[in-house]
GROMACS .gro file of C-alpha atoms in nm:
model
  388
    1UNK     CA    1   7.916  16.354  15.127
    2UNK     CA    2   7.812  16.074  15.376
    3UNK     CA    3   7.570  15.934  15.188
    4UNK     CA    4   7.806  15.915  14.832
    5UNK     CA    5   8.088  15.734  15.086
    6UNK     CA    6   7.800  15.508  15.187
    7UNK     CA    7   7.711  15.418  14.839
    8UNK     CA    8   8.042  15.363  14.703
    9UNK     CA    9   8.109  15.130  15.024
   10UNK     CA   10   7.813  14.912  14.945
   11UNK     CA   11   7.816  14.939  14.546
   12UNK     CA   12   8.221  14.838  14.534
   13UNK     CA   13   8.140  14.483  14.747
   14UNK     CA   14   7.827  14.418  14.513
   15UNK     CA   15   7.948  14.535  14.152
   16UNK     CA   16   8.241  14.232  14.282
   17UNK     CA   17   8.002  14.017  14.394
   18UNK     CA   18   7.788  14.002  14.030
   19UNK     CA   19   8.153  14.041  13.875
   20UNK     CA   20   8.255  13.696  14.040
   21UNK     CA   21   7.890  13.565  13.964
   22UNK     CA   22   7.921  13.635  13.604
   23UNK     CA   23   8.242  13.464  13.558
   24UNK     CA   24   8.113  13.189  13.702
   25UNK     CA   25   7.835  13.171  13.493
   26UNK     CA   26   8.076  13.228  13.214
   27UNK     CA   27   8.314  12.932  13.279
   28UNK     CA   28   8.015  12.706  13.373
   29UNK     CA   29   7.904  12.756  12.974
   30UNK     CA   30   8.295  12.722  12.834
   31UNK     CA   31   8.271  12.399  13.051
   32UNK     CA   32   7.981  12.288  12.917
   33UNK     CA   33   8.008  12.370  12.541
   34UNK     CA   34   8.371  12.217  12.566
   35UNK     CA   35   8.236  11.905  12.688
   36UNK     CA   36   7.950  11.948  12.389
   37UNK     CA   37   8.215  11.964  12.143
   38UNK     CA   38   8.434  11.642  12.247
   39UNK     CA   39   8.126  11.422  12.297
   40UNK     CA   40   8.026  11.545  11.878
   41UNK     CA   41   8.349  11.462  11.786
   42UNK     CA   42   8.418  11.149  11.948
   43UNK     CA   43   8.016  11.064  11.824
   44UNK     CA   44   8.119  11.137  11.490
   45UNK     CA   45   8.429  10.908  11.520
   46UNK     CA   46   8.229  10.628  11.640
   47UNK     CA   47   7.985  10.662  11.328
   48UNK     CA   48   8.272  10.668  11.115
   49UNK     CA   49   8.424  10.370  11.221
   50UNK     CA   50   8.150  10.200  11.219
   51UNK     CA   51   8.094  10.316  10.852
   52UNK     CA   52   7.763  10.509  10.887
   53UNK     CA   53   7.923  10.795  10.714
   54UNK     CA   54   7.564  11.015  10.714
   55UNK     CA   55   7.533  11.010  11.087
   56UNK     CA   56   7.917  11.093  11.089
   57UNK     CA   57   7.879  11.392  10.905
   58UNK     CA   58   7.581  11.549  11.154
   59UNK     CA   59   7.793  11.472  11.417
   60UNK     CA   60   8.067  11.674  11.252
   61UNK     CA   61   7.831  11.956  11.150
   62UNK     CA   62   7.721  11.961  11.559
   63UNK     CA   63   8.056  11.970  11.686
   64UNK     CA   64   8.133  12.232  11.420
   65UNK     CA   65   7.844  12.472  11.536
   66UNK     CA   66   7.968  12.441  11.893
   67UNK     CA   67   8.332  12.557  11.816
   68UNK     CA   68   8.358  12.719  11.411
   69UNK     CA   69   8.701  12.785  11.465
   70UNK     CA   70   8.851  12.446  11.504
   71UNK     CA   71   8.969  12.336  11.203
   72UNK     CA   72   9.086  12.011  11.270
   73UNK     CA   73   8.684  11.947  11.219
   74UNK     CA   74   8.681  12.167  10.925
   75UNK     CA   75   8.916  11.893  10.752
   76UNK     CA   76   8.741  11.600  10.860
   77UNK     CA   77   8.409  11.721  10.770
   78UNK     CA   78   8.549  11.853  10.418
   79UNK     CA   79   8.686  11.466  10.369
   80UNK     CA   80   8.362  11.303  10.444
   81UNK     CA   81   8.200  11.523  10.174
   82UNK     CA   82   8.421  11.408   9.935
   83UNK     CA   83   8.416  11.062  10.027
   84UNK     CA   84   8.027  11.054  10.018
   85UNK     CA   85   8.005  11.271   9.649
   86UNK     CA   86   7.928  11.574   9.795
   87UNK     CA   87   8.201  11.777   9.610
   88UNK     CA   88   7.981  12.092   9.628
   89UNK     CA   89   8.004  12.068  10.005
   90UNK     CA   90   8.302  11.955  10.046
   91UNK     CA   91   8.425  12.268   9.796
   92UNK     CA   92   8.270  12.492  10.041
   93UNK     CA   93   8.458  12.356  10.357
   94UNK     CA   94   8.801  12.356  10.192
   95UNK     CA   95   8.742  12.732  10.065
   96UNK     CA   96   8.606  12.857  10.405
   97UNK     CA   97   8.898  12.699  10.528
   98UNK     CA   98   9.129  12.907  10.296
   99UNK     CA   99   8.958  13.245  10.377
  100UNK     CA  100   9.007  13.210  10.730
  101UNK     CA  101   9.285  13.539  10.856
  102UNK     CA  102   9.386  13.264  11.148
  103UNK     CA  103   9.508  12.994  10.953
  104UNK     CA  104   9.849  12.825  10.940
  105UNK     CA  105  10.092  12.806  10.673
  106UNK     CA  106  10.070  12.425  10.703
  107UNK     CA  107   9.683  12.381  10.753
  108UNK     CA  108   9.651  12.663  10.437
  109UNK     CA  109   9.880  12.405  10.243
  110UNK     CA  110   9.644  12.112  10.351
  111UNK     CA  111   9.348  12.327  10.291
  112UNK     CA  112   9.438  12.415   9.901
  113UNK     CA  113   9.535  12.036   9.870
  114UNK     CA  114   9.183  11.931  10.004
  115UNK     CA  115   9.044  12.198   9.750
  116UNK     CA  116   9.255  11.985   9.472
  117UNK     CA  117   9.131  11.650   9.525
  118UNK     CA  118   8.735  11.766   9.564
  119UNK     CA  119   8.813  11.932   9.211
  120UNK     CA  120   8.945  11.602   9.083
  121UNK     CA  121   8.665  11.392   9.224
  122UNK     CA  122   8.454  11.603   9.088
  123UNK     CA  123   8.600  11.556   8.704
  124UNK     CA  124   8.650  11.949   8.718
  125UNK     CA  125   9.025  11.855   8.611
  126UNK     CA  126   9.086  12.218   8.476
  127UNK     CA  127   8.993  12.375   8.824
  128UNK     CA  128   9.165  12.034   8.964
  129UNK     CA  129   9.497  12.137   8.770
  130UNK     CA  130   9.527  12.474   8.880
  131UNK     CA  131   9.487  12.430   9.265
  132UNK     CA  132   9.736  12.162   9.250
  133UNK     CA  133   9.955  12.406   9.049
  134UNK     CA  134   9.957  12.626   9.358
  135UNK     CA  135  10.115  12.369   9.527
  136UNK     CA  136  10.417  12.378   9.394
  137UNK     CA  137  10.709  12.468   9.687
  138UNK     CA  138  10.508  12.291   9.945
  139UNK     CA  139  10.490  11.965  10.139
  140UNK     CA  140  10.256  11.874   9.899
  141UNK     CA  141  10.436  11.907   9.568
  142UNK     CA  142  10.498  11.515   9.496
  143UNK     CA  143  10.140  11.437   9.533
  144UNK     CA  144   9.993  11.749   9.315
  145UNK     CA  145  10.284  11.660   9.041
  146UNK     CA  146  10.182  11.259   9.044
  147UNK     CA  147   9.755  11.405   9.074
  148UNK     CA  148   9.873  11.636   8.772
  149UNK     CA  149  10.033  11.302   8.558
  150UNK     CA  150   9.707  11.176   8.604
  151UNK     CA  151   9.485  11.431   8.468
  152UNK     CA  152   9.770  11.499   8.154
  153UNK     CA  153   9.708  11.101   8.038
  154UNK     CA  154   9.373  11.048   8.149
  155UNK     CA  155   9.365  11.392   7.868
  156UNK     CA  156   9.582  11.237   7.650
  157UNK     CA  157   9.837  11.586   7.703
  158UNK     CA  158  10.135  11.399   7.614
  159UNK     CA  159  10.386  11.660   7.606
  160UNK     CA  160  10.225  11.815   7.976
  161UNK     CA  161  10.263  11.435   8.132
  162UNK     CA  162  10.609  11.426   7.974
  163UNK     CA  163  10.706  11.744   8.189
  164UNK     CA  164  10.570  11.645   8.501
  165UNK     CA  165  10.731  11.334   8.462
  166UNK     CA  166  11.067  11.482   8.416
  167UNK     CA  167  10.976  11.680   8.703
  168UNK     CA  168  10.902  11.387   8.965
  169UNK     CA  169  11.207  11.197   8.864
  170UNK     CA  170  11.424  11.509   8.910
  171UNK     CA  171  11.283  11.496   9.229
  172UNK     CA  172  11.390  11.138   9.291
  173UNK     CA  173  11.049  11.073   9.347
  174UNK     CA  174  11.101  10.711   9.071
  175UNK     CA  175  11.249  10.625   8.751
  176UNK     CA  176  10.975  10.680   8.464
  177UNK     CA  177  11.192  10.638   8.171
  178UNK     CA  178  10.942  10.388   8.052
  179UNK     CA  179  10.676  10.634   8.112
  180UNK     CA  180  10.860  10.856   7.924
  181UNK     CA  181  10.860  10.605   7.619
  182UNK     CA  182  10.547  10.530   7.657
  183UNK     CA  183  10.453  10.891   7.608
  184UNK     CA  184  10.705  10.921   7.274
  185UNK     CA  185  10.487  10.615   7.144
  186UNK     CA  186  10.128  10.792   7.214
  187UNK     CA  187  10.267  11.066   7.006
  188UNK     CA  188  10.401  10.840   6.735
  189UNK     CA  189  10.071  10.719   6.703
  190UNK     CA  190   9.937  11.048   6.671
  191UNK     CA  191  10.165  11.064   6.356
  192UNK     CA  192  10.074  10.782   6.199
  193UNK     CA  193   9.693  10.898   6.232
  194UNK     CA  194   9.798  11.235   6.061
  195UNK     CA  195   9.994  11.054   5.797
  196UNK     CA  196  10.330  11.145   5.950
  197UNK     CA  197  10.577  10.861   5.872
  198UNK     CA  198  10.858  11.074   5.903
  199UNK     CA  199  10.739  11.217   6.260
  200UNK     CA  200  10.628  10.913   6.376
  201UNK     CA  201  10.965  10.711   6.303
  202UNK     CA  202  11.194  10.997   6.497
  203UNK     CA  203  10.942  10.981   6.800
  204UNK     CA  204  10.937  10.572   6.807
  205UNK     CA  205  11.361  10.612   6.770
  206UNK     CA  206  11.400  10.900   7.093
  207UNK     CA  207  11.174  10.635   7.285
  208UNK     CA  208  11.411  10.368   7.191
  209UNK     CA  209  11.698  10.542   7.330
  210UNK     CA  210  11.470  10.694   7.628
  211UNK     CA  211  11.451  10.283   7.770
  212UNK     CA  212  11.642  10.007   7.519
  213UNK     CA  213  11.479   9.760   7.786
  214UNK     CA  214  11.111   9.884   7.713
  215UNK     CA  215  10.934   9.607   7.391
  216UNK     CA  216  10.649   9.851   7.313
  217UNK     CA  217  10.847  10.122   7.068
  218UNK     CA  218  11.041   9.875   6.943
  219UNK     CA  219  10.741   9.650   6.788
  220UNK     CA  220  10.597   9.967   6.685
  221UNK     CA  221  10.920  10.097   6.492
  222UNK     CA  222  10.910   9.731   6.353
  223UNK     CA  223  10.539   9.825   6.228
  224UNK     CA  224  10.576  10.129   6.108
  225UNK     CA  225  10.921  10.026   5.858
  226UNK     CA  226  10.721   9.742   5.729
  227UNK     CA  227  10.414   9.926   5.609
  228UNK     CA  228  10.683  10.142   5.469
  229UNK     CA  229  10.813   9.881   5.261
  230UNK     CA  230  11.137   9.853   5.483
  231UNK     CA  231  11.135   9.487   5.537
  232UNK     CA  232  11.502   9.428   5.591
  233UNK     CA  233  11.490   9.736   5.845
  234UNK     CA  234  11.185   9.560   6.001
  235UNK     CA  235  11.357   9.228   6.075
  236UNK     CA  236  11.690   9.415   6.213
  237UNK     CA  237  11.458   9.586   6.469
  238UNK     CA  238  11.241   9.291   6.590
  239UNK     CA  239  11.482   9.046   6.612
  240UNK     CA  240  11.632   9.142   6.933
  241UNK     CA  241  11.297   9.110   7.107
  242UNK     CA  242  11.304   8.716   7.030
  243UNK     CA  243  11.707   8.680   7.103
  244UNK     CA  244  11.645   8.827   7.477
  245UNK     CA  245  11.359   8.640   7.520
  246UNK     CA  246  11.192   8.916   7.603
  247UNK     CA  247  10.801   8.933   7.748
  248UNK     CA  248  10.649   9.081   7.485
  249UNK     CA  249  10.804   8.927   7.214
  250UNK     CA  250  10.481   8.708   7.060
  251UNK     CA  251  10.287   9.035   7.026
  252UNK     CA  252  10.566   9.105   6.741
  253UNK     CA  253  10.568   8.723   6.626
  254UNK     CA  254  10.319   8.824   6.357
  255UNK     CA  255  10.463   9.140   6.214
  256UNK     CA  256  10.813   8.959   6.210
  257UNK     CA  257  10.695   8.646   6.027
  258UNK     CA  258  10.514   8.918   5.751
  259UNK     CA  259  10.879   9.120   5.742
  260UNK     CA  260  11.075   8.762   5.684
  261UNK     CA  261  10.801   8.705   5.358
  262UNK     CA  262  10.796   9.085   5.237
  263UNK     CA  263  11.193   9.047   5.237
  264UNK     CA  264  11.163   8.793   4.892
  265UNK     CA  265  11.515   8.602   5.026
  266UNK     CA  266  11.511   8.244   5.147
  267UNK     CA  267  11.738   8.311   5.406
  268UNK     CA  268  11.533   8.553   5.645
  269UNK     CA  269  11.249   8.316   5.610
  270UNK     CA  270  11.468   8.023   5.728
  271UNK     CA  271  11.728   8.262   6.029
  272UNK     CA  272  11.333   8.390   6.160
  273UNK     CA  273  11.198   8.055   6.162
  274UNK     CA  274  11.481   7.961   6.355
  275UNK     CA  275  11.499   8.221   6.589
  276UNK     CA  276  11.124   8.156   6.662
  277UNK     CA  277  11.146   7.805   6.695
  278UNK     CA  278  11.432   7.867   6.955
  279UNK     CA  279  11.210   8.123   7.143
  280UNK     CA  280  10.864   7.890   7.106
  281UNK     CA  281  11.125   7.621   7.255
  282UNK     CA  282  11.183   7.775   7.553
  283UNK     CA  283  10.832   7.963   7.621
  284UNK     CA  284  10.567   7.803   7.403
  285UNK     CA  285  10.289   8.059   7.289
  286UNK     CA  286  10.000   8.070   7.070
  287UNK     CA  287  10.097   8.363   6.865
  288UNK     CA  288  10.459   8.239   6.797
  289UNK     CA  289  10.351   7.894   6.687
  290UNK     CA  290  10.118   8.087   6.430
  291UNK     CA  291  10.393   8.276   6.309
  292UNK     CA  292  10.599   7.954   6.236
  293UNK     CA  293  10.293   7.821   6.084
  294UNK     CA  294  10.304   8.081   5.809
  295UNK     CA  295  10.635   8.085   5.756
  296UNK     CA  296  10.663   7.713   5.703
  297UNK     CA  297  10.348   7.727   5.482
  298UNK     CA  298  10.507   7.987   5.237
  299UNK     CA  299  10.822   7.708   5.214
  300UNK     CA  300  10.710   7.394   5.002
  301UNK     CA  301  11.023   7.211   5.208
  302UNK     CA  302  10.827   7.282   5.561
  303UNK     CA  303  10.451   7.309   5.433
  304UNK     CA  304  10.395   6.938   5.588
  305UNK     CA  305  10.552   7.054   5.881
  306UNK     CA  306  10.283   7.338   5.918
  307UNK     CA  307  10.008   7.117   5.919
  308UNK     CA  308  10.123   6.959   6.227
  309UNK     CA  309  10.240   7.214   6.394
  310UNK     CA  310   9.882   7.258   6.548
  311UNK     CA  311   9.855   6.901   6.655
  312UNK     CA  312  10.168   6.900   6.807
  313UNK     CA  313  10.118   7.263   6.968
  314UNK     CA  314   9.726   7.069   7.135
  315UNK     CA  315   9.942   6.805   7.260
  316UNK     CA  316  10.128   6.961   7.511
  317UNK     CA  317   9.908   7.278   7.520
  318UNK     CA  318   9.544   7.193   7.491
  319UNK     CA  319   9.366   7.517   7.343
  320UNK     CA  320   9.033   7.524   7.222
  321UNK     CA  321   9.187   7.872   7.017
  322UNK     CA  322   9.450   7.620   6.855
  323UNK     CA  323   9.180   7.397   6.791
  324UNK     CA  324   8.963   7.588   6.597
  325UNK     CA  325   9.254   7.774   6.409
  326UNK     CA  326   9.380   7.404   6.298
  327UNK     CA  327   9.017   7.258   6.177
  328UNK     CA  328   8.947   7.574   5.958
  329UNK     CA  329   9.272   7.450   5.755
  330UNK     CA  330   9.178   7.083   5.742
  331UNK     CA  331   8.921   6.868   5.568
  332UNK     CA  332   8.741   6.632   5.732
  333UNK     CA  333   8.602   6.275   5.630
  334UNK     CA  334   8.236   6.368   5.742
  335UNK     CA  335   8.221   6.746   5.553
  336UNK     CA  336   7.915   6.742   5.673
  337UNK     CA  337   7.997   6.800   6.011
  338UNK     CA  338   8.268   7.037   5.962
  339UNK     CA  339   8.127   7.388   5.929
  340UNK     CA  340   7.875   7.335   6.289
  341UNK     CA  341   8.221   7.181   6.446
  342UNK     CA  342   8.385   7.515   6.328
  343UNK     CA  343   8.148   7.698   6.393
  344UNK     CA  344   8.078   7.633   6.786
  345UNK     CA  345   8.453   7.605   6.867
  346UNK     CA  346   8.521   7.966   6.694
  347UNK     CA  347   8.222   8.036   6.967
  348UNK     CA  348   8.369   7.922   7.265
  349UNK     CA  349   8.752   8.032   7.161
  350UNK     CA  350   8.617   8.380   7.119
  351UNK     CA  351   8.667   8.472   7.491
  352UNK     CA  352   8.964   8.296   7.566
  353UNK     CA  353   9.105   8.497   7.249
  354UNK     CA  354   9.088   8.820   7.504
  355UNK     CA  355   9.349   9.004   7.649
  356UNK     CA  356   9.305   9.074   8.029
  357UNK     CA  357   9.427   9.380   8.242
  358UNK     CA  358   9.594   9.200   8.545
  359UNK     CA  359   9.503   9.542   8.773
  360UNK     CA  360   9.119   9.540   8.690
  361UNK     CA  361   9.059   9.245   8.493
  362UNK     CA  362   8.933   9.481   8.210
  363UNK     CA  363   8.930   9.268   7.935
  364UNK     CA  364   8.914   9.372   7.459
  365UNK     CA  365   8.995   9.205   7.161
  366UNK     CA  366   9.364   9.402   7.148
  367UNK     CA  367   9.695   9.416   7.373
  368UNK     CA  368   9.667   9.781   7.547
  369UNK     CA  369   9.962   9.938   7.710
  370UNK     CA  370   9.757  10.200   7.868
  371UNK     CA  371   9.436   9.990   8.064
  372UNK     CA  372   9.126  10.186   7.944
  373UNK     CA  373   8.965  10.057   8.208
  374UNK     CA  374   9.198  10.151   8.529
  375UNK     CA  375   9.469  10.390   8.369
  376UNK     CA  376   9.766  10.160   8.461
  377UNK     CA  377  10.058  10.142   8.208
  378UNK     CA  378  10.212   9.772   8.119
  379UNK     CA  379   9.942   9.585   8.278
  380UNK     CA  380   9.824   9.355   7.978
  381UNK     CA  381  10.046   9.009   7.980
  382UNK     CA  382  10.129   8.980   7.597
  383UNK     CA  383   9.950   8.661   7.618
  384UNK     CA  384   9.591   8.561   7.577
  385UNK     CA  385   9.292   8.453   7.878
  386UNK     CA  386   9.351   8.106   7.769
  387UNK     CA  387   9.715   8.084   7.803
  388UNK     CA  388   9.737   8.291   8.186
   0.00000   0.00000   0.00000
């Protein structure tokens, strides 16, 4: 009995004394990784600002391995992945993330969002479209709905983009009524490619009424009633582009000076000559000029005025693109000399006959409304390189 009371009096003291020793030993190696983890992180901040994005993401993976369940680092390290192209990796981050028990609502949210844009990086925009469909409800809904618009025009989904659209406004997120038109005339288009005159002219009508104020469906409605034969029609919807003065007017100068011909009556030719002189007056253009000139050509009163319409339009405008146009309708004294003259100024016009994106400087032969090059809507000025 003595010696059991002696043992328990000497093993009590010890089994404290490794108790307090192991403790010790345990919050000397919490101290130590903590201070591991802060010196990765803030290493992996320095590389990053200093834009050595490899040596950021070790870092990262370091500070990672020293505490897994941190997932501030999680994000950061999924973000550099996608920023350098590694969507695989960065994929794998966002969906660890999302299978973690311990996560918050919130960082879940931001986790599924991550997942979204690695998709879209990627080009996987069917994968891309149905995480950011699961984001619907959360903080994150305006910028899955807006990553969404992209993917349904970038597809050319017209109808889809038209929903989400009607969606963010709703929202009060912006006004895309002109998107919206701009949507009615992709479809209109379609149409026309199917042979659909009928479905093409109600589409180009609703995106009149969608935004009076936007040019694009009304110089299209113009188009499509004059290769219908509707001259008359034609004129009554162009007109108003040139009376408001409006930007895009001389990319319908053409198609109204062929409507004011195809409608066999002096007096259109003569009230659209007007009206174009009047708009030429007050913002002289290349493609209006042109129109006068062949309306004034098909009058035997104004034909002499046509032939100087190019001389007077070099005078105040010098254009190597008027140029040319005017010396392939003249004879020269030395004939000789006139097709090499032609020749190398229809060479140099040829790029200043471009049209130019103003948000990429993508540049092709026709006005777009939709950049091929950047995506933007609206960004083509309806005038030409050489007249910017």
């Amino acid at each position: 009995m003595e010696l059991d009371l002696m043992w328990i009096l000497v093993g009590l003291p010890l089994a404290f004394g490794l108790g307090w020793l192991a403790s010790r030993l345990d919050l000397r190696q919490l101290r130590i990784d903590n201070r591991q983890a802060p010196r990765a992180y803030f290493k992996g901040l320095n590389y990053l600002l200093n834009e050595q994005q490899d040596q950021a993401i070790d870092a990262f993976i370091e500070a990672v391995q020293n505490d897994p369940d941190t997932s501030e680092l999680h994000f950061a390290l999924g973000n550099l992945f996608r920023r350098r192209g590694e969507y695989e990796r960065a994929v794998r981050v966002h969906e660890h993330l999302m299978q973690r028990g311990d996560l918050s609502l919130a960082d879940r949210q931001r986790a599924q969002h991550g997942l979204a844009l690695d998709f879209l990086k990627a080009g996987l925009l069917d994968r891309a479209e149905d995480a950011l469909r699961k984001l619907e409800g959360t903080s994150f809904e305006g910028q899955a709905r807006l990553a969404r618009l992209a993917i349904y025009e970038r597809s050319r989904e017209w109808p889809q983009a038209s929903e989400v659209a009607q969606q963010l406004e709703n929202s009060g997120e912006a006004n895309f009524a002109v998107r919206q038109a701009h949507y009615l005339c992709e479809q209109a288009r379609e149409c026309q490619a199917q042979s659909d005159a009928a479905g093409a002219q109600k589409l180009l009508l609703q995106a009149l009424k969608t935004a009076p104020q936007a040019s694009r469906a009304r110089i299209l409605l113009g188009q499509l009633q004059l290769s219908l034969g509707q001259a008359i029609q034609a004129l009554q919807t162009l007109n108003p582009l040139f009376e408001t003065n409006a930007l895009a007017a001389p990319l319908a100068a053409a198609t109204l000076a062929r409507a004011a011909k195809d409608a066999k009556d002096a007096h259109p030719i003569q009230a659209t000559l007007i009206l174009l002189q009047t708009h030429y007056a007050l913002a002289p253009c290349l493609d209006v000029m042109e129109a006068m000139v062949t309306l004034e050509a098909a009058s035997p009163d104004t034909v002499a005025t046509s032939r100087s319409r190019y001389i007077d339009h070099l005078n105040q405008h010098p254009s190597l693109i008027a140029a040319s146009r005017w010396l392939a309708g003249e004879t020269l004294a030395h004939e000789n000399f006139h097709p090499p003259i032609q020749a190398a100024l229809e060479l140099a016009a040829k790029p200043l006959a471009r049209y130019r994106c103003a948000a990429c400087g993508f540049e092709a032969k026709e006005h777009f409304w939709h950049c091929p090059g950047c995506q933007a809507w609206d960004s083509y000025p309806p005038r030409r390189v050489e007249e910017l």
